[in-house]
Coordinates of C-alpha atoms in Angstrom, one line a residue:
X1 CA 81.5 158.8 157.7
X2 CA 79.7 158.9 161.0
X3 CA 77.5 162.8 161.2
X4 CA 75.0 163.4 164.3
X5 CA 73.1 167.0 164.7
X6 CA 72.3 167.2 168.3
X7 CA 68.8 167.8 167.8
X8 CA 67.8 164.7 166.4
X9 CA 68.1 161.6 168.7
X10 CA 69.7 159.0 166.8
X11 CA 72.7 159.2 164.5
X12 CA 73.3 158.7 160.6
X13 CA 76.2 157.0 159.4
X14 CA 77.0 157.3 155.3
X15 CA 79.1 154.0 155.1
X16 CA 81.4 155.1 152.0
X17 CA 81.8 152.4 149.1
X18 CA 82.7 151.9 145.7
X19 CA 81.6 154.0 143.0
X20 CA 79.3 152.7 140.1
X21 CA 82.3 153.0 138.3
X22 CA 84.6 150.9 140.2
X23 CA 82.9 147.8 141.0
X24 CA 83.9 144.8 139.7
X25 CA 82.1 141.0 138.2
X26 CA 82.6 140.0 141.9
X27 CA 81.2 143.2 143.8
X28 CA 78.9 142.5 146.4
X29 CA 75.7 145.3 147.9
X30 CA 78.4 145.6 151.1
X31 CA 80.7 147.0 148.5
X32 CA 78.5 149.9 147.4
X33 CA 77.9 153.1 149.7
X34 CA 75.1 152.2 152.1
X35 CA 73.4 154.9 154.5
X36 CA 72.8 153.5 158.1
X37 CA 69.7 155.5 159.7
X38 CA 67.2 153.8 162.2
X39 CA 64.6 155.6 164.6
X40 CA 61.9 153.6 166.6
X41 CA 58.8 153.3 165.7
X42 CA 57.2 155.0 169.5
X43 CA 59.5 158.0 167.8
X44 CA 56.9 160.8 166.6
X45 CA 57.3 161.8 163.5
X46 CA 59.1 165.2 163.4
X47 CA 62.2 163.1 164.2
X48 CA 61.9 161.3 160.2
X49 CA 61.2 164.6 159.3
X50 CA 64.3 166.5 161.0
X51 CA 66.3 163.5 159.9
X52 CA 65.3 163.9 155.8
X53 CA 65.6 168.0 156.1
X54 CA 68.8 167.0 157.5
X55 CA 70.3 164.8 154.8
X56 CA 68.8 165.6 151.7
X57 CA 70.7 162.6 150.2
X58 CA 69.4 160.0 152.4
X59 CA 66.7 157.8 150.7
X60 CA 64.8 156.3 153.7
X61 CA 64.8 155.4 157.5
X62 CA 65.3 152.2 159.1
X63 CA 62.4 151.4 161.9
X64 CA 62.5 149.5 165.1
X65 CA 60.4 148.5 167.2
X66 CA 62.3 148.0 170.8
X67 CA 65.8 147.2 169.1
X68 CA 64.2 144.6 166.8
X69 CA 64.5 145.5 162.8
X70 CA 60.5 146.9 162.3
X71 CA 60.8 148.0 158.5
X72 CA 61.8 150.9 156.7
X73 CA 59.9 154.0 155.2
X74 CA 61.5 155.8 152.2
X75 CA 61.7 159.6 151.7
X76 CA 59.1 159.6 149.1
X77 CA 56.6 157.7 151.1
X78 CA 56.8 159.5 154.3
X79 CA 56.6 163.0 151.8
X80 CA 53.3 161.6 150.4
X81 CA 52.0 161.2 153.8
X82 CA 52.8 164.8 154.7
X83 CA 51.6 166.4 151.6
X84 CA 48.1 164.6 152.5
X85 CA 45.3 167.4 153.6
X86 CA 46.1 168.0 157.3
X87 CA 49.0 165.3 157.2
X88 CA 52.0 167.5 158.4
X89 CA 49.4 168.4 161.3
X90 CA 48.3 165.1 162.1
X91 CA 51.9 162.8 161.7
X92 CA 54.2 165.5 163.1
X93 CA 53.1 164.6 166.2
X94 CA 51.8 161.1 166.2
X95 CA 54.0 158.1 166.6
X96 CA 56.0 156.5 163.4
X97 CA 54.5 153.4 163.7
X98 CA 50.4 155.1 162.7
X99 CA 52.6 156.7 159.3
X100 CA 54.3 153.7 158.6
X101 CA 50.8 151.5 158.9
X102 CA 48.9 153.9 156.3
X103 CA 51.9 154.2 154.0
X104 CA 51.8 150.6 153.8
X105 CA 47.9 150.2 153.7
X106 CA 46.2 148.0 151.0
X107 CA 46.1 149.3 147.2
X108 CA 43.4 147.6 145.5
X109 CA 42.9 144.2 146.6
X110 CA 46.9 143.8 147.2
X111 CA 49.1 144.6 150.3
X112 CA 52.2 146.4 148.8
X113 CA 55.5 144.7 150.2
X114 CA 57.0 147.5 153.0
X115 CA 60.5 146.3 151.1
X116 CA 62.9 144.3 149.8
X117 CA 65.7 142.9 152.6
X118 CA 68.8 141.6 150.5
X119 CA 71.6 140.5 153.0
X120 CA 75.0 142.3 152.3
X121 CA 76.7 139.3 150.4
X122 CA 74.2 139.4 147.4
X123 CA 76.2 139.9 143.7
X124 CA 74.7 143.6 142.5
X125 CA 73.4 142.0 139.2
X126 CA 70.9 139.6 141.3
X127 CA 70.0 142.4 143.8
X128 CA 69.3 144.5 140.7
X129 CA 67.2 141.5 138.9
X130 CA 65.4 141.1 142.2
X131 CA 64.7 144.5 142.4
X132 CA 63.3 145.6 139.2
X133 CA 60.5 142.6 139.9
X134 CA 58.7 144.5 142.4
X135 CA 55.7 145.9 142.0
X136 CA 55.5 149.9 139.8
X137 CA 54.7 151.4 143.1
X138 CA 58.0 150.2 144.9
X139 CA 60.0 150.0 141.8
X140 CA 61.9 153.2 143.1
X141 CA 62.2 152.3 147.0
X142 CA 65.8 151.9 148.9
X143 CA 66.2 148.5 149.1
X144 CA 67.2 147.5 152.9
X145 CA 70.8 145.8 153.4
X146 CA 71.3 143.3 156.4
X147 CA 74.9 143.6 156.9
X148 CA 74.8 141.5 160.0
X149 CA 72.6 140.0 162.5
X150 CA 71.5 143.3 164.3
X151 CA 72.6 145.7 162.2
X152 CA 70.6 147.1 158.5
X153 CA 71.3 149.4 156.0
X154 CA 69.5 151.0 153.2
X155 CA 71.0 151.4 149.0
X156 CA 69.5 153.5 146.8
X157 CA 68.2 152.1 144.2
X158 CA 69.4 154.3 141.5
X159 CA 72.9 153.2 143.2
X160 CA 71.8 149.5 142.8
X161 CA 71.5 150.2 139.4
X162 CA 74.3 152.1 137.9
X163 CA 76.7 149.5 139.4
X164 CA 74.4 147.0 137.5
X165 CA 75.0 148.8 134.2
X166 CA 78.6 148.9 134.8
X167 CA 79.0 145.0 135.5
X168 CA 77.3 145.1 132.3
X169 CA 79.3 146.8 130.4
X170 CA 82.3 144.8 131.9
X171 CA 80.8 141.8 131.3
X172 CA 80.0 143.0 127.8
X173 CA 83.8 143.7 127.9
X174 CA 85.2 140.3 129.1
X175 CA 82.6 138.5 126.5
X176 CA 84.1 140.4 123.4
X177 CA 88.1 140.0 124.8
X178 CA 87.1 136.1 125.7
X179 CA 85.3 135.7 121.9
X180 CA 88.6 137.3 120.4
X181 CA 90.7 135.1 122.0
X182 CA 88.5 132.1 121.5
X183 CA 88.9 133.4 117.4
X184 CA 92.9 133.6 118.0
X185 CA 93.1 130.5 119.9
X186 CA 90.6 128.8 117.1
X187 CA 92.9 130.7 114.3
X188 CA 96.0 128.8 115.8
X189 CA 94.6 125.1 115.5
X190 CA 93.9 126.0 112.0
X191 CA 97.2 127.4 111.0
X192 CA 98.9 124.1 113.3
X193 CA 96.7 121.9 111.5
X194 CA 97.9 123.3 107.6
X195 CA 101.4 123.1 109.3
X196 CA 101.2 120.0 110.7
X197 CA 99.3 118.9 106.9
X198 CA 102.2 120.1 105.1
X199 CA 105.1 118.9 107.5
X200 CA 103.8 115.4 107.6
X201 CA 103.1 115.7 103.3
X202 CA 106.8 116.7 103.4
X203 CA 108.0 114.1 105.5
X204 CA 105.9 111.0 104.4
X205 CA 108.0 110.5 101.0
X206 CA 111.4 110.8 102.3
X207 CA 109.8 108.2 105.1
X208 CA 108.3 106.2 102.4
X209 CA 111.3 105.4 100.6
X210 CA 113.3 104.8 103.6
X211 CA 110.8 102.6 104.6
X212 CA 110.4 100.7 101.3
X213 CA 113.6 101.0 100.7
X214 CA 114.8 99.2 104.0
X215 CA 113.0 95.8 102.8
X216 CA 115.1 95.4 99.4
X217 CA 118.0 96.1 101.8
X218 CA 117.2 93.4 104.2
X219 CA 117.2 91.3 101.2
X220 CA 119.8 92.1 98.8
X221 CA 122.5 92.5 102.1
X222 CA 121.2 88.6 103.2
X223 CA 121.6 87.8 99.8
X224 CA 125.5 89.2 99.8
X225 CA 126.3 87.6 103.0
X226 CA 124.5 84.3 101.5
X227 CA 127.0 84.5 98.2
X228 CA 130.1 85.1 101.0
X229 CA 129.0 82.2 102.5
X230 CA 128.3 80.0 99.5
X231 CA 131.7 80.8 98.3
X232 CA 133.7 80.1 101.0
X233 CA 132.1 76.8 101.1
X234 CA 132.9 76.0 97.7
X235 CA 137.1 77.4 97.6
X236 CA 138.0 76.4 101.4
X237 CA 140.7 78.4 102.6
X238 CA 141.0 82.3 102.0
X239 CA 144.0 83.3 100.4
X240 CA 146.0 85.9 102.9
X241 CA 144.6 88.9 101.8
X242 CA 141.0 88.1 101.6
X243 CA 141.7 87.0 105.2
X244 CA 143.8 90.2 106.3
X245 CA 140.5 92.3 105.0
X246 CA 138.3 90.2 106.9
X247 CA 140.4 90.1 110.2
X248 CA 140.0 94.3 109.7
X249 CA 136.7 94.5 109.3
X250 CA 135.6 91.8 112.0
X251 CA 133.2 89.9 109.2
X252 CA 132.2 87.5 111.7
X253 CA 130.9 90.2 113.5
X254 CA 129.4 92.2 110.6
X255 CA 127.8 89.2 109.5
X256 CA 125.7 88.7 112.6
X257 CA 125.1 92.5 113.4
X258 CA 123.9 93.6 110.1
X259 CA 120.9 91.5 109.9
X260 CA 119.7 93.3 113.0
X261 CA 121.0 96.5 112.2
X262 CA 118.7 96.3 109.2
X263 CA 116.0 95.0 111.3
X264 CA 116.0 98.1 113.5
X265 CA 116.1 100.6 110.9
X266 CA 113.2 98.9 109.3
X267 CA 111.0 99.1 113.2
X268 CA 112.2 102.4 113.2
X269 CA 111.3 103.4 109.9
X270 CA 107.5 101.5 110.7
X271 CA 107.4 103.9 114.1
X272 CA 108.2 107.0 112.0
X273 CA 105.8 105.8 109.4
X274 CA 103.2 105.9 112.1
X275 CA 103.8 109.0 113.6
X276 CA 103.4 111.0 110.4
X277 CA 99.8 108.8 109.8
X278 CA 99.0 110.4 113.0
X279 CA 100.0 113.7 112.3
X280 CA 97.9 114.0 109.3
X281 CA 94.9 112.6 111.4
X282 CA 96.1 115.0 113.6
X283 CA 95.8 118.1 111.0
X284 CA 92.5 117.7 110.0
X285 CA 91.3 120.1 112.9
X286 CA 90.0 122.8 109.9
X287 CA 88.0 120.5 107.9
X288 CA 84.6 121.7 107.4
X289 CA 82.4 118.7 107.3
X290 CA 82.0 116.0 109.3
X291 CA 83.7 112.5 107.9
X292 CA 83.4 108.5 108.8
X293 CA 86.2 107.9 111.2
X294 CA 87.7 105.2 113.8
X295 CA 88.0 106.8 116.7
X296 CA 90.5 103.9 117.7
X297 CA 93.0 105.1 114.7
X298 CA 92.5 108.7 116.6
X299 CA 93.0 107.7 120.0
X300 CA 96.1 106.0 118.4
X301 CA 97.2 108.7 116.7
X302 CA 97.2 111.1 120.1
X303 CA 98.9 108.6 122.4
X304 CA 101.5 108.7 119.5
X305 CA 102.6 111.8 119.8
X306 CA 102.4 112.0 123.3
X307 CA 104.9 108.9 123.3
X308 CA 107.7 110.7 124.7
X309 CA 105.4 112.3 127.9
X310 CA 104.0 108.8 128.4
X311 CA 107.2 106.8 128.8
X312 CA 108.5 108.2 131.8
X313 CA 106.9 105.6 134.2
X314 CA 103.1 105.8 133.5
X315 CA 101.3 102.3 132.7
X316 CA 98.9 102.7 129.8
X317 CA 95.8 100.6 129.9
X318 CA 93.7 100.4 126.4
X319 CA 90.0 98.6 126.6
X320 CA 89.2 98.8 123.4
X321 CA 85.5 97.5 122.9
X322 CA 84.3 96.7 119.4
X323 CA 82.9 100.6 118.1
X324 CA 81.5 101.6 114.5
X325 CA 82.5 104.4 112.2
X326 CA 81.4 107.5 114.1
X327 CA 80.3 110.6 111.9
X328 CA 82.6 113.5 113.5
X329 CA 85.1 116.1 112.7
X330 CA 88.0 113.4 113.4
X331 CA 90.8 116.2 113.8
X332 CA 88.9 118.1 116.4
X333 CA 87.9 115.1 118.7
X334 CA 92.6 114.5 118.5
X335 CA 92.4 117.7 119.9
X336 CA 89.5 116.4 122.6
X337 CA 92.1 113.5 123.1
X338 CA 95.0 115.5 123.4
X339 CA 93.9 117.9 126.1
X340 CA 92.4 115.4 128.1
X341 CA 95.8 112.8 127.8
X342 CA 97.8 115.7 128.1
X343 CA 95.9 117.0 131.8
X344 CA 96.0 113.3 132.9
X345 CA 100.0 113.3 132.6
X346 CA 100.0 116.2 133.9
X347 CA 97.5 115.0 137.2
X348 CA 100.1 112.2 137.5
X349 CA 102.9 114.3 137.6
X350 CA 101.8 116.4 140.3
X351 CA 101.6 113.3 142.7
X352 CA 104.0 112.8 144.6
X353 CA 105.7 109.6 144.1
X354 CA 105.3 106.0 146.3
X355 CA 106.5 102.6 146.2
X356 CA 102.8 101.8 146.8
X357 CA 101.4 104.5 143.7
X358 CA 102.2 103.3 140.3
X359 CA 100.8 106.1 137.9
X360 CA 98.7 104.8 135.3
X361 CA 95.6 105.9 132.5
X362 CA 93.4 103.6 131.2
X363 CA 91.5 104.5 128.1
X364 CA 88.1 102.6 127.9
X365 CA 85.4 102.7 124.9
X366 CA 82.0 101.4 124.9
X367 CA 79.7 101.4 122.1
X368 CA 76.0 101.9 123.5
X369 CA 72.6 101.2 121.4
X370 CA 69.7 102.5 122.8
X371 CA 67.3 102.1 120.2
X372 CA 67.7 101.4 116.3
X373 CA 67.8 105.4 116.1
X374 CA 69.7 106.0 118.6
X375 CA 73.3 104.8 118.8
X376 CA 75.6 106.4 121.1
X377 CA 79.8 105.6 121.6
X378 CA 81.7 106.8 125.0
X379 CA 85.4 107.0 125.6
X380 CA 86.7 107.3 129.3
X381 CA 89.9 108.7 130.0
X382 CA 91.1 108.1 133.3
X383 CA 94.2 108.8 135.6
X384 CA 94.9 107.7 139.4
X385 CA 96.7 111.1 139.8
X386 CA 95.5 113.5 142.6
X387 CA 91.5 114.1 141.9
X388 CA 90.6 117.8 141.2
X389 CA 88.6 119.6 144.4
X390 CA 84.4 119.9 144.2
X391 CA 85.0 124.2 143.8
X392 CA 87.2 123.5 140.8
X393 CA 84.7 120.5 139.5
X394 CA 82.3 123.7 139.3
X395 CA 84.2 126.0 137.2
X396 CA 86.4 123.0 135.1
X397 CA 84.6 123.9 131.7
X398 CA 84.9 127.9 131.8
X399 CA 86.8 129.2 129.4
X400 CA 90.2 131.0 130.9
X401 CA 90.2 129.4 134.3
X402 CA 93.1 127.5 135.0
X403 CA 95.1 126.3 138.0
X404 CA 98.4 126.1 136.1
X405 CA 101.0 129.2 136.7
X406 CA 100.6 131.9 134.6
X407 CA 102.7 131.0 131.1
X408 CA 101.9 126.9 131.9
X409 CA 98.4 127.3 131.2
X410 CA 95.5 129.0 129.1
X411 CA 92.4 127.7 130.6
X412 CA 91.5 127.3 126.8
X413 CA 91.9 123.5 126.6
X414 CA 88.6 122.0 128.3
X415 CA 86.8 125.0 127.5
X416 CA 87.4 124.4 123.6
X417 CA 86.9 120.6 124.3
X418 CA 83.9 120.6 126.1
X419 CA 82.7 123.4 123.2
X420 CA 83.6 120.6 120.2
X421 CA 82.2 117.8 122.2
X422 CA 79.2 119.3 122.9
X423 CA 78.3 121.9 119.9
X424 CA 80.1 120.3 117.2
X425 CA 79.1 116.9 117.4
X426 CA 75.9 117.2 119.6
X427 CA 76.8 115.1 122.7
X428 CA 78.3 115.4 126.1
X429 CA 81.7 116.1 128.4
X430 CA 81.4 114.8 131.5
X431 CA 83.7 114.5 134.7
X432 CA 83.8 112.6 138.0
X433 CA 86.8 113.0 140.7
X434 CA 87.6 112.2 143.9
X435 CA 90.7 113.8 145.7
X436 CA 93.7 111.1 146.2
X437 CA 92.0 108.8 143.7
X438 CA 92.0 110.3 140.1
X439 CA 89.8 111.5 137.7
X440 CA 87.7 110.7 135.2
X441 CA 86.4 112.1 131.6
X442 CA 83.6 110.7 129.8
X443 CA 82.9 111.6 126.1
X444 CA 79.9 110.8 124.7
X445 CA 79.4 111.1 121.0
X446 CA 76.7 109.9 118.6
X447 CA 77.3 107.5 115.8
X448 CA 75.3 109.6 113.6
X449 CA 75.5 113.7 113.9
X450 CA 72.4 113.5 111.2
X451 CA 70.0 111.2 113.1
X452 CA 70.8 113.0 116.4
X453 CA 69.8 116.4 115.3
X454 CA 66.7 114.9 114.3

């Protein structure tokens, strides 16, 4: 909104803006309503004063000085001037430049700052920090806006700080919705890991037996074929129906295909053995204290159930370096492993395919002494899949961001992993990438959670 009164020889423009009450976490001072007013300094000073009976809203006036941005003088110091004995008489008709020079004349043994210039692409909540550290006396000036090279504006402050209070209370907002969904998400793992604790308690007995069971076959069905055997030996020829039931049933055949039938019941029954171990290393993401545990047997455990996303052409590499028993919570840090497995697959997946690209993750661990009191493990996790970009490096760890489609992703995973790697068991989650080479995660855990709280 552009309004001129021909009287006064310069024009002021109300630039309209968001409300306090619609800004947003991202709102910029260019968002807010700005008032764009400048008079030059050689200017006397009825002009300011024709200008503020003018507007009654407008909080100050920009000064120049030939074109050239000269400073600003609010409402309430020009006022102050005026209501001076003999100041209407005296600064009505002088030039602005004498009124501006007093207005801003030493208090004390300090020169007051003539204002605060913010440029247009400040976030309100640092413009507002910034502004409330000025001195008492300027607490309540218009801050001045530089929109562009040539061209300033001036907020009031009481503007500034309204939109401030709402970004607060939308923050406050966004903390309590992401700290309810954190306590969902958290509530989740518990309930899988009871579910996962009972299905694998369920399944281990049936698998137990089969698997027990599978040994006493081997043996007692190589001990039938031994007494077939032994027994043709001993009587020579079959008598015609033996032979007839044996022509029907292909014996010869039987008698070399069972042995590895049973065989690969038996691996099967091993595999299936393992997977539930790893399921109930897996479910011990509620336990409430931190346990001895081979984080080996964990990483096993993870790369276990992800069996069926790994076999689809990616090369696994394990260097396994000798590592203690670390103190952790050993469900959690299979949750750690998960996410992070799960992303590289998913990295891997995402590039496109070449005769000259073989996707692959290696999984490296290191245990690290420092001292006798300090003892430190790290496990790398990396993939040769696309590399994530430096903006995204930034943001990686926040809880809800996510590049996935909405529905493929919750932005929860590294957010929670980064949270148990870090708060749980005291150490860190770190990440280097490079687009087109891969990426890399480094966990770093204590050996003792007690000796490193110390």
């Amino acid at each position: 909104m552009v309004v001129k009164v021909s009287e006064i020889p310069t024009e002021v423009v109300a630039r309209s803006g968001l409300r306090a009450t619609e800004v947003n976490l991202d709102s910029t001072l260019k968002d807010l309503s700005l008032w764009e007013c400048s008079v030059d300094v050689s200017q006397p000073g009825r002009v300011v004063a024709q200008i503020f009976k003018a507007y009654s809203l407008l909080p100050g006036v920009i000064l120049t000085d030939k074109g050239e941005f000269a400073g600003m003088i609010s409402r309430r110091r020009f006022l102050e001037q005026l209501s001076r004995p003999y100041g209407l008489e005296v600064f009505i008709r002088r030039e602005i430049r004498v009124l501006n020079r007093l207005a801003n004349q030493k208090v004390g043994q300090h020169l007051l700052p003539d204002h605060l210039v913010l440029p247009g692409t400040e976030p309100i909540v640092e413009a507002a920090v910034r502004s409330l550290e000025r001195p008492p006396e300027k607490l309540y000036e218009p801050l001045v806006i530089k929109c562009s090279s040539h061209c300033y504006c001036l907020l009031d402050v009481h503007q500034l700080l309204l939109a401030q209070s709402r970004i607060h209370e939308l923050t406050t907002q966004l903390l309590r919705e992401n700290t309810q969904a954190h306590l969902i998400q958290t509530e989740k793992l518990a309930s899988l890991g009871q579910m996962v604790a009972g299905l694998a308690h369920e399944i281990r007995n049936p698998v137990n037996t089969l698997w027990g069971n599978v040994k006493f076959l081997k043996t007692y069905s190589q001990d039938l074929l031994d007494l077939v055997e032994a027994y043709e030996e001993e009587s020579g020829e079959d008598p015609e129906p033996i032979e007839e039931i044996k022509e029907d049933i292909d014996f010869e055949y039987l008698q070399n295909d069972l042995p590895e039938l049973i065989d690969s019941m038996q691996e099967s029954a091993e595999r299936l053995n393992a997977l539930v171990g790893g399921m109930r290393n897996f479910s011990h993401m509620g336990e409430n204290h931190p346990q001895l545990a081979n984080l080996h047997e964990c990483l096993d455990s993870t790369l276990l159930i992800l069996r069926n996303k790994l076999k689809y052409g990616i090369h696994l590499v394990k260097s396994y370096g000798e590592l203690p028993l670390v103190e952790c919570y050993s469900g959690q840090l299979s949750q750690v492993f998960m996410n992070l497995l799960t992303n590289a697959i998913d990295a891997l997946n995402e590039r496109e395919k070449s005769e000259q690209w073989k996707p692959e993750i290696a999984i490296t661990t290191q245990w690290l002494i420092e001292s006798d009191e300090s003892e430190w493990v790290k496990v790398e996790v990396e993939d040769n899949g696309t590399g994530i970009p430096p903006e995204i490096q930034e943001r990686i760890f926040e809880t809800f961001f996510t590049t996935k489609p909405v529905g493929k992703g919750t932005g929860l995973g590294l957010a929670i992993s980064h949270q148990i790697v870090t708060e749980k068991h005291q150490g860190y989650l770190k990440l280097r990438s490079q687009i087109g080479s891969g990426t890399t995660f480094e966990i770093w855990l204590p050996v003792s959670l007690s000796s490193s709280s110390d």
